[in-house]
CSV table of C-alpha atoms in Angstrom, one decimal:
chain,number,residue,atom,x,y,z
L,1,GLN,CA,112.7,112.8,86.7
L,2,VAL,CA,109.3,111.4,87.7
L,3,HIS,CA,108.3,111.6,91.4
L,4,LEU,CA,105.0,110.3,92.9
L,5,GLU,CA,104.2,111.0,96.5
L,6,GLU,CA,101.2,109.5,98.2
L,7,SER,CA,99.5,111.0,101.3
L,8,GLY,CA,96.4,110.8,103.3
L,9,GLY,CA,96.9,107.4,105.0
L,10,GLY,CA,96.2,106.9,108.7
L,11,VAL,CA,94.4,104.8,111.3
L,12,VAL,CA,90.6,104.8,110.8
L,13,GLN,CA,87.7,102.9,112.3
L,14,PRO,CA,85.8,100.3,110.3
L,15,GLY,CA,82.9,101.7,108.3
L,16,THR,CA,84.5,105.1,107.9
L,17,SER,CA,85.9,106.9,104.8
L,18,LEU,CA,89.3,108.1,103.8
L,19,THR,CA,90.8,109.9,100.7
L,20,LEU,CA,94.3,109.2,99.5
L,21,SER,CA,96.2,111.6,97.3
L,22,CYS,CA,99.1,111.1,94.9
L,23,ALA,CA,101.0,114.2,93.8
L,24,ALA,CA,103.0,113.8,90.6
L,25,SER,CA,106.0,115.7,89.2
L,26,GLY,CA,107.8,114.9,86.0
L,27,VAL,CA,104.7,113.1,84.6
L,28,THR,CA,101.3,114.5,83.7
L,29,PHE,CA,98.5,112.4,85.2
L,30,SER,CA,96.2,113.4,82.4
L,31,ARG,CA,98.3,111.5,79.9
L,32,PRO,CA,99.1,108.0,81.0
L,33,PRO,CA,96.7,105.7,82.7
L,34,SER,CA,97.1,105.8,86.5
L,35,HIS,CA,96.6,103.3,89.1
L,36,TRP,CA,96.3,102.5,92.8
L,37,VAL,CA,97.9,99.2,94.1
L,38,ARG,CA,97.9,98.1,97.6
L,39,GLN,CA,99.9,95.7,99.7
L,40,ALA,CA,98.7,94.2,103.0
L,41,PRO,CA,101.3,93.7,105.6
L,42,GLY,CA,103.4,90.7,104.6
L,43,LYS,CA,101.4,90.0,101.5
L,44,GLY,CA,101.7,90.5,97.8
L,45,LEU,CA,100.7,93.3,95.4
L,46,ASP,CA,97.0,93.8,94.9
L,47,TRP,CA,95.7,96.0,92.1
L,48,VAL,CA,92.9,98.3,93.3
L,49,ALA,CA,91.8,100.8,90.6
L,50,SER,CA,92.7,102.4,87.3
L,51,THR,CA,91.8,105.5,85.5
L,52,LEU,CA,92.5,105.8,81.8
L,53,TYR,CA,93.6,108.6,79.6
L,54,ASP,CA,90.7,111.0,79.7
L,55,GLY,CA,89.3,110.0,83.1
L,56,SER,CA,86.1,108.6,81.5
L,57,ASN,CA,87.0,105.0,82.2
L,58,GLU,CA,87.6,103.7,85.6
L,59,TYR,CA,88.1,100.1,86.6
L,60,TYR,CA,88.0,98.6,90.1
L,61,ALA,CA,89.0,95.3,91.7
L,62,ASP,CA,86.0,93.3,92.7
L,63,SER,CA,87.0,93.7,96.4
L,64,VAL,CA,86.5,97.5,96.3
L,65,GLN,CA,83.9,97.9,93.6
L,66,GLY,CA,81.2,100.2,94.8
L,67,ARG,CA,83.2,101.4,97.8
L,68,PHE,CA,86.3,103.0,96.3
L,69,PHE,CA,86.5,105.7,93.6
L,70,ILE,CA,89.5,106.9,91.7
L,71,SER,CA,89.7,110.4,90.3
L,72,ARG,CA,92.2,113.0,89.3
L,73,ASP,CA,92.6,116.7,89.3
L,74,ASN,CA,94.5,117.4,86.1
L,75,SER,CA,95.0,121.1,86.9
L,76,LYS,CA,96.9,120.1,90.1
L,77,ASN,CA,98.3,116.8,88.7
L,78,ILE,CA,97.0,114.8,91.6
L,79,LEU,CA,95.4,111.4,91.6
L,80,TYR,CA,92.9,110.5,94.3
L,81,LEU,CA,91.5,107.3,95.8
L,82,HIS,CA,88.2,107.9,97.7
L,83,MET,CA,87.6,105.0,100.0
L,84,ASN,CA,84.3,104.3,101.8
L,85,ASN,CA,83.0,101.7,104.2
L,86,LEU,CA,86.5,100.6,105.1
L,87,THR,CA,87.1,97.2,106.6
L,88,GLY,CA,90.1,95.5,108.2
L,89,ASP,CA,90.8,93.8,104.8
L,90,ASP,CA,91.5,97.2,103.4
L,91,THR,CA,94.5,97.6,105.8
L,92,ALA,CA,97.5,98.0,103.5
L,93,LEU,CA,100.2,100.2,102.1
L,94,TYR,CA,98.6,102.0,99.2
L,95,TYR,CA,100.8,102.9,96.2
L,96,CYS,CA,100.0,105.1,93.2
L,97,ALA,CA,101.6,104.2,89.9
L,98,ALA,CA,101.8,105.7,86.5
L,99,GLU,CA,101.6,103.5,83.5
L,100,GLY,CA,104.3,103.0,80.9
L,101,GLU,CA,104.5,100.9,77.7
L,102,GLY,CA,102.2,97.9,77.3
L,103,GLY,CA,100.3,98.5,80.5
L,104,SER,CA,103.4,98.2,82.8
L,105,PHE,CA,103.5,100.3,86.0
L,106,VAL,CA,106.7,102.2,85.3
L,107,HIS,CA,106.6,104.8,88.1
L,108,TRP,CA,105.6,104.1,91.7
L,109,GLY,CA,105.3,106.2,94.8
L,110,GLN,CA,106.6,105.1,98.2
L,111,GLY,CA,103.1,104.4,99.5
L,112,THR,CA,100.9,105.6,102.3
L,113,LEU,CA,99.7,103.3,105.0
L,114,VAL,CA,96.1,102.8,105.8
L,115,THR,CA,95.2,100.9,109.0
L,116,VAL,CA,91.5,100.1,109.6
L,117,SER,CA,91.0,99.2,113.2
L,118,SER,CA,88.6,99.8,116.0
Q,1,SER,CA,88.6,86.6,87.0
Q,2,TYR,CA,92.0,86.1,85.5
Q,3,VAL,CA,94.6,84.4,87.9
Q,4,LEU,CA,98.3,84.4,87.7
Q,5,ALA,CA,100.2,81.7,89.6
Q,6,GLN,CA,103.8,82.0,90.8
Q,7,PRO,CA,105.8,79.6,93.0
Q,8,PRO,CA,106.1,81.1,96.5
Q,9,SER,CA,109.9,80.7,96.6
Q,10,VAL,CA,112.9,80.1,94.4
Q,11,SER,CA,116.4,79.5,95.8
Q,12,VAL,CA,119.7,79.7,93.9
Q,13,ALA,CA,123.4,79.9,94.6
Q,14,PRO,CA,125.3,83.0,93.6
Q,15,GLY,CA,126.4,82.8,90.0
Q,16,GLN,CA,123.8,80.4,89.0
Q,17,THR,CA,120.6,81.0,87.0
Q,18,ALA,CA,117.2,81.6,88.5
Q,19,THR,CA,113.9,81.2,86.6
Q,20,ILE,CA,110.6,82.4,88.0
Q,21,THR,CA,107.5,81.3,86.4
Q,22,CYS,CA,104.1,82.9,86.0
Q,23,GLU,CA,101.2,80.7,84.9
Q,24,GLY,CA,97.9,81.8,83.5
Q,25,THR,CA,95.4,80.6,80.9
Q,26,ASN,CA,96.7,81.6,77.5
Q,27,ILE,CA,99.1,84.1,79.1
Q,28,GLY,CA,101.1,84.0,75.9
Q,29,SER,CA,98.4,86.2,74.3
Q,30,LYS,CA,99.0,88.9,76.8
Q,31,SER,CA,101.8,91.3,77.6
Q,32,VAL,CA,103.5,90.3,80.9
Q,33,HIS,CA,105.4,92.6,83.1
Q,34,TRP,CA,107.7,91.9,86.1
Q,35,TYR,CA,108.5,93.8,89.2
Q,36,GLN,CA,111.2,93.4,91.8
Q,37,GLN,CA,110.5,94.5,95.3
Q,38,LYS,CA,113.1,94.6,98.1
Q,39,PRO,CA,112.1,94.9,101.7
Q,40,GLY,CA,110.8,98.3,102.7
Q,41,GLN,CA,110.9,99.5,99.1
Q,42,ALA,CA,108.4,100.2,96.4
Q,43,PRO,CA,108.3,97.8,93.4
Q,44,VAL,CA,110.6,98.4,90.5
Q,45,LEU,CA,109.7,97.4,86.9
Q,46,VAL,CA,112.4,95.0,85.7
Q,47,MET,CA,110.7,93.6,82.5
Q,48,TYR,CA,107.9,94.9,80.3
Q,49,TYR,CA,106.2,93.6,77.1
Q,50,ASN,CA,107.4,90.1,78.1
Q,51,ASP,CA,111.0,90.6,77.3
Q,52,ASP,CA,111.9,94.2,77.2
Q,53,ARG,CA,114.2,95.6,79.9
Q,54,PRO,CA,113.8,99.2,81.2
Q,55,SER,CA,116.9,101.3,81.1
Q,56,GLY,CA,119.2,100.5,84.1
Q,57,ILE,CA,118.1,96.9,84.4
Q,58,PRO,CA,121.1,94.5,83.8
Q,59,GLU,CA,121.2,92.3,80.8
Q,60,ARG,CA,121.3,89.4,83.2
Q,61,PHE,CA,117.5,89.8,83.4
Q,62,SER,CA,115.5,88.4,80.5
Q,63,GLY,CA,111.9,87.3,80.0
Q,64,SER,CA,109.8,85.1,77.9
Q,65,ASN,CA,106.1,84.3,77.4
Q,66,SER,CA,104.4,81.5,75.5
Q,67,GLY,CA,101.3,79.3,75.9
Q,68,ASP,CA,100.2,79.2,79.5
Q,69,ALA,CA,103.5,80.4,81.1
Q,70,ALA,CA,105.7,83.4,81.3
Q,71,SER,CA,109.0,83.5,82.9
Q,72,LEU,CA,111.7,85.8,84.3
Q,73,THR,CA,115.2,84.5,84.1
Q,74,ILE,CA,118.1,86.0,86.0
Q,75,THR,CA,121.6,84.7,85.0
Q,76,ARG,CA,124.7,85.0,87.1
Q,77,VAL,CA,122.6,85.7,90.2
Q,78,GLU,CA,124.0,88.1,92.7
Q,79,ALA,CA,123.2,88.7,96.4
Q,80,GLY,CA,121.6,92.0,95.4
Q,81,ASP,CA,119.0,90.2,93.3
Q,82,GLU,CA,117.4,88.7,96.4
Q,83,ALA,CA,113.9,90.2,96.5
Q,84,ASP,CA,110.3,89.4,95.8
Q,85,TYR,CA,109.3,89.2,92.2
Q,86,TYR,CA,105.8,89.8,90.8
Q,87,CYS,CA,104.4,89.2,87.4
Q,88,GLN,CA,101.5,91.3,86.1
Q,89,ALA,CA,99.2,91.2,83.2
Q,90,TRP,CA,96.1,93.0,81.9
Q,91,ASP,CA,92.8,91.2,81.8
Q,92,THR,CA,91.5,93.2,78.9
Q,93,SER,CA,88.1,91.5,79.0
Q,94,ARG,CA,87.3,93.3,82.2
Q,95,GLY,CA,89.9,96.1,82.2
Q,96,HIS,CA,91.5,94.7,85.3
Q,97,ARG,CA,95.2,94.5,86.1
Q,98,VAL,CA,96.3,91.3,87.7
Q,99,PHE,CA,99.4,90.5,89.8
Q,100,GLY,CA,100.7,87.1,90.5
Q,101,GLY,CA,101.1,86.2,94.1
Q,102,GLY,CA,104.8,86.9,94.1
Q,103,THR,CA,108.0,84.8,94.3
Q,104,LYS,CA,110.6,85.2,97.0
Q,105,LEU,CA,114.1,84.8,95.4
Q,106,THR,CA,116.6,83.7,97.9
Q,107,VAL,CA,120.3,83.7,97.1
Q,108,LEU,CA,122.0,81.0,99.1
């Protein structure tokens, strides 16, 4: 049974930083590619970042490139999203997801809400 | 960047067939995945590799992908199928994952 649980969300001011965590059980983050996906209130799914098998390759959406960084602690089986210089456009529910066959996102957490507001 | 286009909404009567499309340039050369999201819940994978169903997904759900369009078809639609549906593909040229804008399926 795979369980992903995000944490670290909250209300922050524009220009500040925040780190999200995703703790996994039943799946080892060092194995499948892992991802962050966000969903702004009332909007659709928006892929944010990915880290591949060995952590050497990371990919970022253009909207967060240079501001967000994905990492993982394989010893703790935790995925992170380090977010810098936050803006109102980053306000969203942030999901972590573990990849399955063919690049599908087979396991999802319940999300953690980030609100950027002054 | 690669773009996937979905109709904002699809409406269907119970028992009928719903088809949700996902258009993208040469999408037939990619693997397309579909997610169902009900209000207040995380997305759930309902189709992967274009036409493979995860365990627990009813046979009423099927998928196809060819040319510039992929589709998710739900036969004998039930009230419980009412949800937002998203297609997703991998833009391998950039390593980016892409979601369609989502389609709200309404069961009349």
